[in-house]
Short mmCIF file of C-alpha atoms and ligand atoms in Angstrom, two decimals:
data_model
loop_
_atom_site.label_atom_id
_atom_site.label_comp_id
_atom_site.label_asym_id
_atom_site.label_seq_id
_atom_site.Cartn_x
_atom_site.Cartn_y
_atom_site.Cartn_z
CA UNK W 1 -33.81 16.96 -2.30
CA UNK W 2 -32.05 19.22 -0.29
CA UNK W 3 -29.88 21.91 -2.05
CA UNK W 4 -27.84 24.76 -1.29
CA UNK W 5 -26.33 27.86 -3.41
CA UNK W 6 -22.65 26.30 -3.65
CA UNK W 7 -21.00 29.01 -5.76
CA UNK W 8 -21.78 31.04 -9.51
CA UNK W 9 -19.15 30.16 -11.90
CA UNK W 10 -18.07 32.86 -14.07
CA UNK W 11 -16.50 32.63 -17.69
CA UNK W 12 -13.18 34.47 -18.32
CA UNK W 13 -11.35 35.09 -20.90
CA UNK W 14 -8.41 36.11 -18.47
CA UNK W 15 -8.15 34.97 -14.84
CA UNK W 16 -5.71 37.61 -14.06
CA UNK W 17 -7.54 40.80 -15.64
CA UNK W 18 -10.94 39.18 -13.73
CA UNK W 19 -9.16 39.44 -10.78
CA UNK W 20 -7.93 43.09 -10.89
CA UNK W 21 -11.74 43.58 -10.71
CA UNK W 22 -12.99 40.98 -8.45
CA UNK W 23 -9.85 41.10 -5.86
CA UNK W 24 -8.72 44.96 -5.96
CA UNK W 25 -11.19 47.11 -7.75
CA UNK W 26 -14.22 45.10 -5.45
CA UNK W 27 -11.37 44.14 -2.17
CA UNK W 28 -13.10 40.78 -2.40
CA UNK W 29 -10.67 37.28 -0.83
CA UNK W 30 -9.65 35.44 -3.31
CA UNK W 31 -8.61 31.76 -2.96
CA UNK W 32 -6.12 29.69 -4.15
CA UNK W 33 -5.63 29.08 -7.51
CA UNK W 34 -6.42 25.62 -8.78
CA UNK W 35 -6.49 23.49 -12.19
CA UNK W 36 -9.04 21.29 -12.99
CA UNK W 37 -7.30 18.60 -15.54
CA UNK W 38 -10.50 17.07 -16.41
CA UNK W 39 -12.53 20.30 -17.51
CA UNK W 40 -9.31 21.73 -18.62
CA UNK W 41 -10.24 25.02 -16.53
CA UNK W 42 -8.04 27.25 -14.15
CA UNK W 43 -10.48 28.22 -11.55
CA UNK W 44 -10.03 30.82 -8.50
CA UNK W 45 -12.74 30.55 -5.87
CA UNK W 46 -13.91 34.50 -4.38
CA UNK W 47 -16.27 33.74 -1.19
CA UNK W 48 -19.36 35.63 -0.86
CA UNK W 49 -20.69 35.39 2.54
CA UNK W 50 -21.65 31.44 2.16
CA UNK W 51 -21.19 31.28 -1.64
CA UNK W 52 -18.67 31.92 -3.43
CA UNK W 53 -17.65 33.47 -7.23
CA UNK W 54 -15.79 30.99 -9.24
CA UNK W 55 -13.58 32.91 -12.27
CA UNK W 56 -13.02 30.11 -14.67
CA UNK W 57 -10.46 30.23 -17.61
CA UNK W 58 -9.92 27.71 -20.03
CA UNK W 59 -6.38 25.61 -20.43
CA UNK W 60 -7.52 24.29 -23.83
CA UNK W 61 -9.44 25.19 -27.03
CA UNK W 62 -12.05 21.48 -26.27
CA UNK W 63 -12.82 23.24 -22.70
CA UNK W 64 -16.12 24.22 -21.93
CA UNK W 65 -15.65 27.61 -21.01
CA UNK W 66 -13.59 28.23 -24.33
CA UNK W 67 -16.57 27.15 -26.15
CA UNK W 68 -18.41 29.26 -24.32
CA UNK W 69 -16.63 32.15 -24.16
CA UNK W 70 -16.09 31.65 -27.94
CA UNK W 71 -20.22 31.46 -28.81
CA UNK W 72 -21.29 34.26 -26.19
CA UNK W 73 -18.52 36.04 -25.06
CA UNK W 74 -17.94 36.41 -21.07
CA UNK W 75 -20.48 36.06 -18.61
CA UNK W 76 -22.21 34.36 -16.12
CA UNK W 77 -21.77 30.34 -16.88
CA UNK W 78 -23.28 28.35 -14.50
CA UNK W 79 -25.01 28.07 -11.43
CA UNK W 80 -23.87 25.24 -8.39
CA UNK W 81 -26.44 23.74 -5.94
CA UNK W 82 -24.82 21.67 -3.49
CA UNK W 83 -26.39 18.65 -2.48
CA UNK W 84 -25.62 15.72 0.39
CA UNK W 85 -26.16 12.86 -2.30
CA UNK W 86 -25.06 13.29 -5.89
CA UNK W 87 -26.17 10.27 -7.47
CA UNK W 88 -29.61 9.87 -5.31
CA UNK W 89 -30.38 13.71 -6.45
CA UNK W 90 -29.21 12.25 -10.30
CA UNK W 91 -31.85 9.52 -9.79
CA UNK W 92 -34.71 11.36 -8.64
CA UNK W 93 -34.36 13.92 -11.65
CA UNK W 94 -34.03 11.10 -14.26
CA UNK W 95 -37.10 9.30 -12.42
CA UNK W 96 -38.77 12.63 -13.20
CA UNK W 97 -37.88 13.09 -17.14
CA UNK W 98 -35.23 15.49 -16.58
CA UNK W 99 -32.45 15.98 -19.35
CA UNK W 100 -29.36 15.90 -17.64
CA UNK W 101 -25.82 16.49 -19.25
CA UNK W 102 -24.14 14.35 -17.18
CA UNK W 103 -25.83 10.93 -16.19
CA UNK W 104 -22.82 9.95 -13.96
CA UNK W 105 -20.62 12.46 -11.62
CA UNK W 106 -17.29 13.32 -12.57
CA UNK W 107 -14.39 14.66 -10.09
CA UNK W 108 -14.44 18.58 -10.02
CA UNK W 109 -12.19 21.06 -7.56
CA UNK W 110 -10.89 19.98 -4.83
CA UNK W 111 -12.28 16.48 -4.98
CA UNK W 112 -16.17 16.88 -5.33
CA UNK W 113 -18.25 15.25 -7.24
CA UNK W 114 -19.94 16.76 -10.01
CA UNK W 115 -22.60 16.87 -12.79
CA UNK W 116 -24.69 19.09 -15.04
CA UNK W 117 -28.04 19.43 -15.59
CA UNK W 118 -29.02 20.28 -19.38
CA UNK W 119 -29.71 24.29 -19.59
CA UNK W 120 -32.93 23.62 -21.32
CA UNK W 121 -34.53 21.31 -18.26
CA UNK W 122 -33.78 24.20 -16.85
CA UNK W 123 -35.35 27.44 -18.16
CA UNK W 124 -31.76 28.82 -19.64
CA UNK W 125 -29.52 28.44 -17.14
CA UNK W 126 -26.73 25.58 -16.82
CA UNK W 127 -27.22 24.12 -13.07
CA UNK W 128 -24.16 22.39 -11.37
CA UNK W 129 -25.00 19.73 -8.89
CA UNK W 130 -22.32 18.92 -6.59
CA UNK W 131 -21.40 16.73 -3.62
CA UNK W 132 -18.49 18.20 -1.12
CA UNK W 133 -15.42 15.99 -0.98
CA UNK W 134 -14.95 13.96 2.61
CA UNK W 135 -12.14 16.17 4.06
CA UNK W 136 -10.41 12.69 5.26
CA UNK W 137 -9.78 11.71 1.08
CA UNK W 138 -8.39 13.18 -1.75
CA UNK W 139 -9.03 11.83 -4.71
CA UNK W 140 -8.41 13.17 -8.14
CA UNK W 141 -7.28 11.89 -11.48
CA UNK W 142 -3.81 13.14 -12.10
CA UNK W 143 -1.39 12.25 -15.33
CA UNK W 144 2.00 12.98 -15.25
CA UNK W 145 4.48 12.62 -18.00
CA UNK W 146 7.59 10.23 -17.13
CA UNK W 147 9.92 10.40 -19.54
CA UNK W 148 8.21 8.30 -23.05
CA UNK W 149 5.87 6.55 -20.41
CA UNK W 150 2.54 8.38 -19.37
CA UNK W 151 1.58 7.99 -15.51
CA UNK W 152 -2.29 8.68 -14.44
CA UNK W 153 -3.16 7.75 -10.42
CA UNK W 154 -6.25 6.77 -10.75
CA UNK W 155 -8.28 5.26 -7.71
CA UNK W 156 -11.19 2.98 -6.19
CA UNK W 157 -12.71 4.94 -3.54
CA UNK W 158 -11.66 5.25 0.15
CA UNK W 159 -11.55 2.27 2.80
CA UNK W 160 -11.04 2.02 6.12
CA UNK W 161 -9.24 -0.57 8.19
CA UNK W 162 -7.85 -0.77 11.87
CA UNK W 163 -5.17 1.78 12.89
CA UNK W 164 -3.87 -1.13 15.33
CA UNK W 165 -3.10 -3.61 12.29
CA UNK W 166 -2.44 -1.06 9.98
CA UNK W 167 0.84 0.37 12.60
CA UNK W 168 1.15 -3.40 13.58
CA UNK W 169 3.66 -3.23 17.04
CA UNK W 170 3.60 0.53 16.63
CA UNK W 171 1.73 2.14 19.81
CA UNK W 172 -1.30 4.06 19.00
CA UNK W 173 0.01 7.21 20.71
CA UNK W 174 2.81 7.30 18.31
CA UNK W 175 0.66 6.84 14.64
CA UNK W 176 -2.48 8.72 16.14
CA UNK W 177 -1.04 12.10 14.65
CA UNK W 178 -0.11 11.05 11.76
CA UNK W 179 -3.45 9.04 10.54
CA UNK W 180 -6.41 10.02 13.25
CA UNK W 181 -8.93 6.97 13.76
CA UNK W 182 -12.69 6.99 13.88
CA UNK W 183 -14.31 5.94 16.18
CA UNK W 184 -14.68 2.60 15.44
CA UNK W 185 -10.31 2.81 15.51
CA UNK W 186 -10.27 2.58 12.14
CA UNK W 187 -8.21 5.22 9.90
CA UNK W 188 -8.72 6.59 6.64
CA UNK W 189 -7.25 4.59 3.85
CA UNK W 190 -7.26 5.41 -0.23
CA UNK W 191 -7.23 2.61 -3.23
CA UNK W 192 -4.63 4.07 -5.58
CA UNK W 193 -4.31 1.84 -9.25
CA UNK W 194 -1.68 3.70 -10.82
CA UNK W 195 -2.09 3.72 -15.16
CA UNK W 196 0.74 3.39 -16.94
CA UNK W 197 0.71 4.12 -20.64
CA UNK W 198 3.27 3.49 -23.75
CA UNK W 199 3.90 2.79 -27.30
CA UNK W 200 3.42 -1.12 -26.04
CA UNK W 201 -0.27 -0.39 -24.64
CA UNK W 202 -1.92 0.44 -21.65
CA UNK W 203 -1.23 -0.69 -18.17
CA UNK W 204 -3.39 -0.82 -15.08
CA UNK W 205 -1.33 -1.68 -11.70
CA UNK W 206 -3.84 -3.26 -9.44
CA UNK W 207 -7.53 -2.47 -9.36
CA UNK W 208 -8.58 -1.85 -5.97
CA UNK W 209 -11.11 -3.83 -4.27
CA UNK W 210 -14.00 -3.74 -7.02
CA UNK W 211 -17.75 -4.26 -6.42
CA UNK W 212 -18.16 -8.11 -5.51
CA UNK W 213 -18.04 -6.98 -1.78
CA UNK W 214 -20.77 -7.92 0.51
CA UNK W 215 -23.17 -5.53 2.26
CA UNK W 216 -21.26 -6.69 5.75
CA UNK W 217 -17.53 -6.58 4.11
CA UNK W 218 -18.64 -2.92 2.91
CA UNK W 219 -19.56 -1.51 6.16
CA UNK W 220 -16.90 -3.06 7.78
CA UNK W 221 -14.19 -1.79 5.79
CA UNK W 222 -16.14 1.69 5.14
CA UNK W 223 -16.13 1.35 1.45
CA UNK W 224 -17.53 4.47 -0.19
CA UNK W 225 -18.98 2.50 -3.86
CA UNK W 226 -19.90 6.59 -5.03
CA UNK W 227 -16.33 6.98 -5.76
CA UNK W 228 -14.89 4.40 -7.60
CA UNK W 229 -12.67 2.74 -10.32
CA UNK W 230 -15.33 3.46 -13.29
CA UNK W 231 -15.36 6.92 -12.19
CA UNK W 232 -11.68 7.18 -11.91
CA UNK W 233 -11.70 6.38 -15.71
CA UNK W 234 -14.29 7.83 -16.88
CA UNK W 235 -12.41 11.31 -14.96
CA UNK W 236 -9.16 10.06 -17.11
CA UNK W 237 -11.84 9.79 -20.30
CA UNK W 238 -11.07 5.93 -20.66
CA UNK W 239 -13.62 3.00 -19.81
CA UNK W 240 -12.51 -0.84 -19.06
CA UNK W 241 -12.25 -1.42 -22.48
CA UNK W 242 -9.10 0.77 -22.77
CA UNK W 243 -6.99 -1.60 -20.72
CA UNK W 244 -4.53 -4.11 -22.26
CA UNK W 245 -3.32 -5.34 -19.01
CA UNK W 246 -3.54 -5.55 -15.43
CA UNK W 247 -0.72 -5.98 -13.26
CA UNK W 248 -0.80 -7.38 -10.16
CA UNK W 249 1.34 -6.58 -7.07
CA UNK W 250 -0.56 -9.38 -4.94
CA UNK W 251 -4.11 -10.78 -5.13
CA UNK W 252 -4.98 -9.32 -1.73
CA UNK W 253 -8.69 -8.14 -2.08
CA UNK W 254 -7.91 -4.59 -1.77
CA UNK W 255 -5.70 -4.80 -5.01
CA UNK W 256 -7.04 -6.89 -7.41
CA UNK W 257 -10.56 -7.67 -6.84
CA UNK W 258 -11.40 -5.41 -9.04
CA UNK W 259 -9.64 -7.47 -11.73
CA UNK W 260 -13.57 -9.08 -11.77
CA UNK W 261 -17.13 -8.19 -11.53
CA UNK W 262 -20.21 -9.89 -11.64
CA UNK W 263 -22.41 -10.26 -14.62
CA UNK W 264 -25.71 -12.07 -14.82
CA UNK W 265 -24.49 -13.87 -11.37
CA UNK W 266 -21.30 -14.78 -12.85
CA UNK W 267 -17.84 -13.61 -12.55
CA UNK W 268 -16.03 -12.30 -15.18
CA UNK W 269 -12.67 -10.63 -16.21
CA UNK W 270 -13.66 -6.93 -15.56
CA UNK W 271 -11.06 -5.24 -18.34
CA UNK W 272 -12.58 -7.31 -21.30
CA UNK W 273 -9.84 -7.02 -23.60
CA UNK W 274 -6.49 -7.16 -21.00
CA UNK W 275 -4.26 -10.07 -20.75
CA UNK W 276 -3.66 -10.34 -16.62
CA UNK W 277 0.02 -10.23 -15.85
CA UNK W 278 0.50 -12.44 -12.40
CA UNK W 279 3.40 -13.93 -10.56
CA UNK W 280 3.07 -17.95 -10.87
CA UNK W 281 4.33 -17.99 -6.90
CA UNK W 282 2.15 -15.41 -5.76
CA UNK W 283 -0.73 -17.26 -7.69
CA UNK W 284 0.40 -20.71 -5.96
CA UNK W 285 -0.11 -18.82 -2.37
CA UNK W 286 -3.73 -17.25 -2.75
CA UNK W 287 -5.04 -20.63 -4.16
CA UNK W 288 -3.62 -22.44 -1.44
CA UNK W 289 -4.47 -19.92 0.97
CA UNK W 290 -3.82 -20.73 5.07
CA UNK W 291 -6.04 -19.14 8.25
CA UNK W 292 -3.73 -16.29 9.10
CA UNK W 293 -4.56 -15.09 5.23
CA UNK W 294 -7.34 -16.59 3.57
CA UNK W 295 -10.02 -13.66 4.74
CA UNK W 296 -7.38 -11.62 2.26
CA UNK W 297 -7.89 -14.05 -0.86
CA UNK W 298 -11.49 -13.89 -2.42
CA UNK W 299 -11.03 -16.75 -5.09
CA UNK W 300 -13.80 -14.83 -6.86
CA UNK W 301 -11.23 -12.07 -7.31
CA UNK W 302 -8.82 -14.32 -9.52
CA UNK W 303 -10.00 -17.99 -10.59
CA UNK W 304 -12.69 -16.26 -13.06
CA UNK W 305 -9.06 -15.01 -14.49
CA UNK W 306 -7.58 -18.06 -15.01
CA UNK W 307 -10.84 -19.84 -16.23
CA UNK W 308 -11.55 -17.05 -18.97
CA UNK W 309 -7.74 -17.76 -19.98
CA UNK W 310 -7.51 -14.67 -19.93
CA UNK W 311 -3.83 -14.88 -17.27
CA UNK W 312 -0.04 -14.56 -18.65
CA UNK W 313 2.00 -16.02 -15.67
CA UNK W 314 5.78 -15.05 -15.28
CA UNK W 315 8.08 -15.94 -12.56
CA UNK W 316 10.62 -14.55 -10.77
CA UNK W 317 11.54 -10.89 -10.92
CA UNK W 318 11.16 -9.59 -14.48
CA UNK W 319 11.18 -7.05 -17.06
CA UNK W 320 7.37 -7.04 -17.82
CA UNK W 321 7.72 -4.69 -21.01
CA UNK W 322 9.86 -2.10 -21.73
CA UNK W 323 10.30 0.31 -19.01
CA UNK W 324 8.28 -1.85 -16.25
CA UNK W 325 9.90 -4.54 -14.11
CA UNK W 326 8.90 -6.07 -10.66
CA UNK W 327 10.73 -7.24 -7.72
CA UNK W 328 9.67 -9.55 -4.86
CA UNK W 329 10.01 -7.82 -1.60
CA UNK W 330 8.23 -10.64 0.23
CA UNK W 331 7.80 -9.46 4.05
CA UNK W 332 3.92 -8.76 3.52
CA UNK W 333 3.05 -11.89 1.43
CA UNK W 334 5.67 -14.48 0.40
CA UNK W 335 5.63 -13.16 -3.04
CA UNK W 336 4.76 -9.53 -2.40
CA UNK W 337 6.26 -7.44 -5.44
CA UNK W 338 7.04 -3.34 -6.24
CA UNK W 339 6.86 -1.96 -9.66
CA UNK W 340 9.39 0.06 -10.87
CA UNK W 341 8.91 2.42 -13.51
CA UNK W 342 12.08 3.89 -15.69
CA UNK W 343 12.24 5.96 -18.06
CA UNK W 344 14.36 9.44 -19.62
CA UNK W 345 16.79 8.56 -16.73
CA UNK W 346 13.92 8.42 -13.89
CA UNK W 347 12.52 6.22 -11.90
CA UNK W 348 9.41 5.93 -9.85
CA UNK W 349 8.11 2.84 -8.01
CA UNK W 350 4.95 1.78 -7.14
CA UNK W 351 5.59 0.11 -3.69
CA UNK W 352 1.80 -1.21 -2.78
CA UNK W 353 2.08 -2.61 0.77
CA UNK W 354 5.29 -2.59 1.51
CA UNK W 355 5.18 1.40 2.42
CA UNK W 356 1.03 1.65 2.23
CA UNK W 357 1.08 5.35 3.34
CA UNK W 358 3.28 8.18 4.08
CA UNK W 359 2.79 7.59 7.68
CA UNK W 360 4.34 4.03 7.04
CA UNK W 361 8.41 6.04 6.70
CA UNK W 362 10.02 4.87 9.24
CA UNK W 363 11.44 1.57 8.84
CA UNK W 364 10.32 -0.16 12.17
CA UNK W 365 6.66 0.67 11.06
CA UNK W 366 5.13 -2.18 9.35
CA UNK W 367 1.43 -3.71 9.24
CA UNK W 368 0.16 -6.40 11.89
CA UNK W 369 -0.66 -7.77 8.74
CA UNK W 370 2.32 -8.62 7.12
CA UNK W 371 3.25 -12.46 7.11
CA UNK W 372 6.94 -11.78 7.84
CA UNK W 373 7.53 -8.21 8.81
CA UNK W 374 11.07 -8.77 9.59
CA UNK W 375 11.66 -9.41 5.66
CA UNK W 376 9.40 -6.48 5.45
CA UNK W 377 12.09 -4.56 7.87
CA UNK W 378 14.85 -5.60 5.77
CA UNK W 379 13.47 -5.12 2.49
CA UNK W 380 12.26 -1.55 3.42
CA UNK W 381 15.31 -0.20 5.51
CA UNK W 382 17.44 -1.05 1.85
CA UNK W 383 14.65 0.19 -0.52
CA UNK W 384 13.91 3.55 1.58
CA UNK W 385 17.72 4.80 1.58
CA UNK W 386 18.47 4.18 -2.23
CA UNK W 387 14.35 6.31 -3.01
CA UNK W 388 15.94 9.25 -0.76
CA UNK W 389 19.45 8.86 -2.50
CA UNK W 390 18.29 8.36 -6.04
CA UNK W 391 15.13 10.40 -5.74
CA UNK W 392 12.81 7.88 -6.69
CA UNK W 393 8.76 9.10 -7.03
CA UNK W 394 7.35 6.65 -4.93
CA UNK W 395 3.35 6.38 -5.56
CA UNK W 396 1.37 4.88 -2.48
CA UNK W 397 -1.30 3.26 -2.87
CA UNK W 398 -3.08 3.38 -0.09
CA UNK W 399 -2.79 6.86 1.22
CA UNK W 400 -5.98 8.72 1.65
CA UNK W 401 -4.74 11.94 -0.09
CA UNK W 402 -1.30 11.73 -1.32
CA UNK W 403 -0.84 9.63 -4.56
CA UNK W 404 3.02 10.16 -5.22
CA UNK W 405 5.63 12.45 -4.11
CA UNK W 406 9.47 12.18 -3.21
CA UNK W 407 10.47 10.82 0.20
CA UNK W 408 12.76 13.53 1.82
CA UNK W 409 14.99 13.18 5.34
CA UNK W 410 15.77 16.48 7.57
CA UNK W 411 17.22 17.05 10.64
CA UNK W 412 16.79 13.48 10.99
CA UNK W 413 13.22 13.33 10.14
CA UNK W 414 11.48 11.76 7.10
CA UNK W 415 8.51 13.31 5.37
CA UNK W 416 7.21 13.29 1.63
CA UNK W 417 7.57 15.75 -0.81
CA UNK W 418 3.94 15.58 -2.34
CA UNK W 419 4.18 15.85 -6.57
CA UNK W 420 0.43 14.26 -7.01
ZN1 ZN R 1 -1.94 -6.70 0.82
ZN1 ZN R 2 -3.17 -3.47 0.73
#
């Protein structure tokens, strides 16, 4: 394995005093400040040539470095080798006895993937692997409080599909900009399930596109299986288990095929213990699916569902429990539906395909894939003015690096505010 000196993290006890030292006593750069939810650590990055110093502070008294700090005072913590492959370097070292903290990676700054080797497989010191995040994807486990509901993005890993279908009659000159292809003309595209949580339970909206795929459908649609759903849990410090139910906006592959997984050849509900909450009429079209849409519904993602009786149908636009209701937008699939999400007087909406990205603001720009984009165009054009008049948090799902965030018009111009 290849490895590299990635940075030295540093333990604390205040960032601030650390830094009149580091950034004016020693004129080092500092970087910008960031927080690491999952670690609950405030970290400031001070390059070193190709290294860098990383100050670490601890947000809470369960941190790491609190524990740390609290057992040997201050000091030098831990020491970061980047390598290309995380989970091939985690294999070789288990191959070879090693005793490793963490077995799988978890998300660390900036994106990365991260995990520890124990300090005494390694003569004293704590070692850091970590894999740099792909600069064309953000993803990291965020949880936002909304009023008495609990909001966590979560996520399955990046994808990639064809700028041309993605900006349907939209000419590539015009969306280029906004979301650069590769060279295969594809562009950069997140999976986004959004967790809601409440006195009623827990909800998962949509579970990306799972791990049924084929080797072919995986290299065609550039799925990245190192980042994933599981990880995006495990990251919130919840497994499968912790789900009471799954929501679906539509049973397009991309959204709920990871609503099953295959054990001992078969396919099985992947959340053992959710009920699966689907529209009857959007049910009715993806197991009666047509050639314009059938390469979208994988009956592997949902019949398992239904056979497990493990599937709560409703119909029509509804009040699923308290604080989350759906509403058909059609345009993208006959029964295509947004979640909205109100609460303390606010309201955010999960709006799936019907605005997959924040390069998707402008109402003319829909996806070539769309069944009826002029219901999509109608739908939208409403939907868009009352978000910028009533400042709804809209989370999309399938942009590479923004989660949620307000949408904002100026000087005739739309852009998002980014919040997550
Ligand atoms: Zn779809
Ligand atoms: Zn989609």
């Amino acid at each position: 394995m290849k490895a590299i000196l990635d940075h030295i993290g540093i333990a604390v006890a205040d960032i601030e005093k650390a830094l009149a030292f580091y950034k004016d006593a020693l004129g080092l750069e500092v970087e910008a400040p960031e927080e690491v939810a999952t670690e609950r650590v405030r970290a400031r990055m001070v390059p070193v040539g190709g290294p860098s110093l990383e100050l670490l502070e601890a947000t809470a008294p369960d941190s790491a470095i609190a524990s740390y700090i609290a057992q040997r005072g201050p000091g030098i913590h831990h020491v970061t080798l980047r390598v290309e492959d995380i989970r091939a370097a985690l294999a070789q070292l288990t191959s070879r006895g090693v005793r490793l903290v963490n077995t799988e990676p978890r998300t660390g700054a900036g994106g990365s993937l991260v995990a520890f080797i124990h300090p005494s497989a390694a003569h004293g010191v704590l070692i850091e692997l970590k894999q740099r995040a792909d600069p064309d994807f953000r993803f990291e486990v965020k949880r936002l409080a909304f009023g008495d509901l609990q909001l966590t993005t979560l996520h399955d890993g990046p994808f990639r599909l064809d700028g041309g279908a993605m900006f349907g009659v939209v000419p590539r000159p015009l969306w280029e900009k906004l979301a650069p292809p590769d060279e295969r003309n594809r562009i950069p595209l997140g999976m986004r399930p959004l967790l809601v949580e409440a006195s009623w339970g827990r909800m998962i909206i949509d579970c990306g596109a799972g791990d049924k795929m084929t080797a072919k459908s995986v290299e065609i649609y550039g799925l990245d299986r190192a980042r994933s759903l599981d990880q995006a849990l495990r990251d919130a410090r919840l497994t499968s288990e912790s789900i009471d139910f799954a929501l679906a906006t539509h049973l397009h592959f991309d959204h709920f095929g990871g609503a099953t997984m295959r054990v001992d050849g078969e396919l099985r509900p992947r959340f053992s213990r959710a009920r699966y909450l689907i529209r009857d009429a959007e049910w009715e079209d993806a197991t009666h699916p047509h050639e314009r849409n059938r390469a979208s519904y994988l009956q592997g993602d949902f019949v398992p569902l239904r056979d497990a009786g493990v599937v709560d149908f409703f119909s029509g636009d509804s009040v699923i429990k308290p604080g989350v209701r759906v509403e058909r937008t059609g345009g993208h699939t006959g029964q295509h539906q947004i979640v909205y999400l109100e609460s303390g007087g606010r309201t955010a909406v999960f709006v799936a395909d019907l605005i997959p990205t924040t390069a998707h603001l402008q109402d003319p720009w829909v996806m070539g894939y769309d069944l009826f984009p002029v219901d999509t165009i109608v739908f939208k054009k409403r939907f868009i003015r009352e978000a910028i008049e009533r400042e709804y948090l809209i989370f999309f799902e399938h942009d590479p690096k923004v989660a949620a965030g307000y949408i904002r018009e100026g000087n005739g111009k739309r852009f998002v505010e980014q919040v997550l």
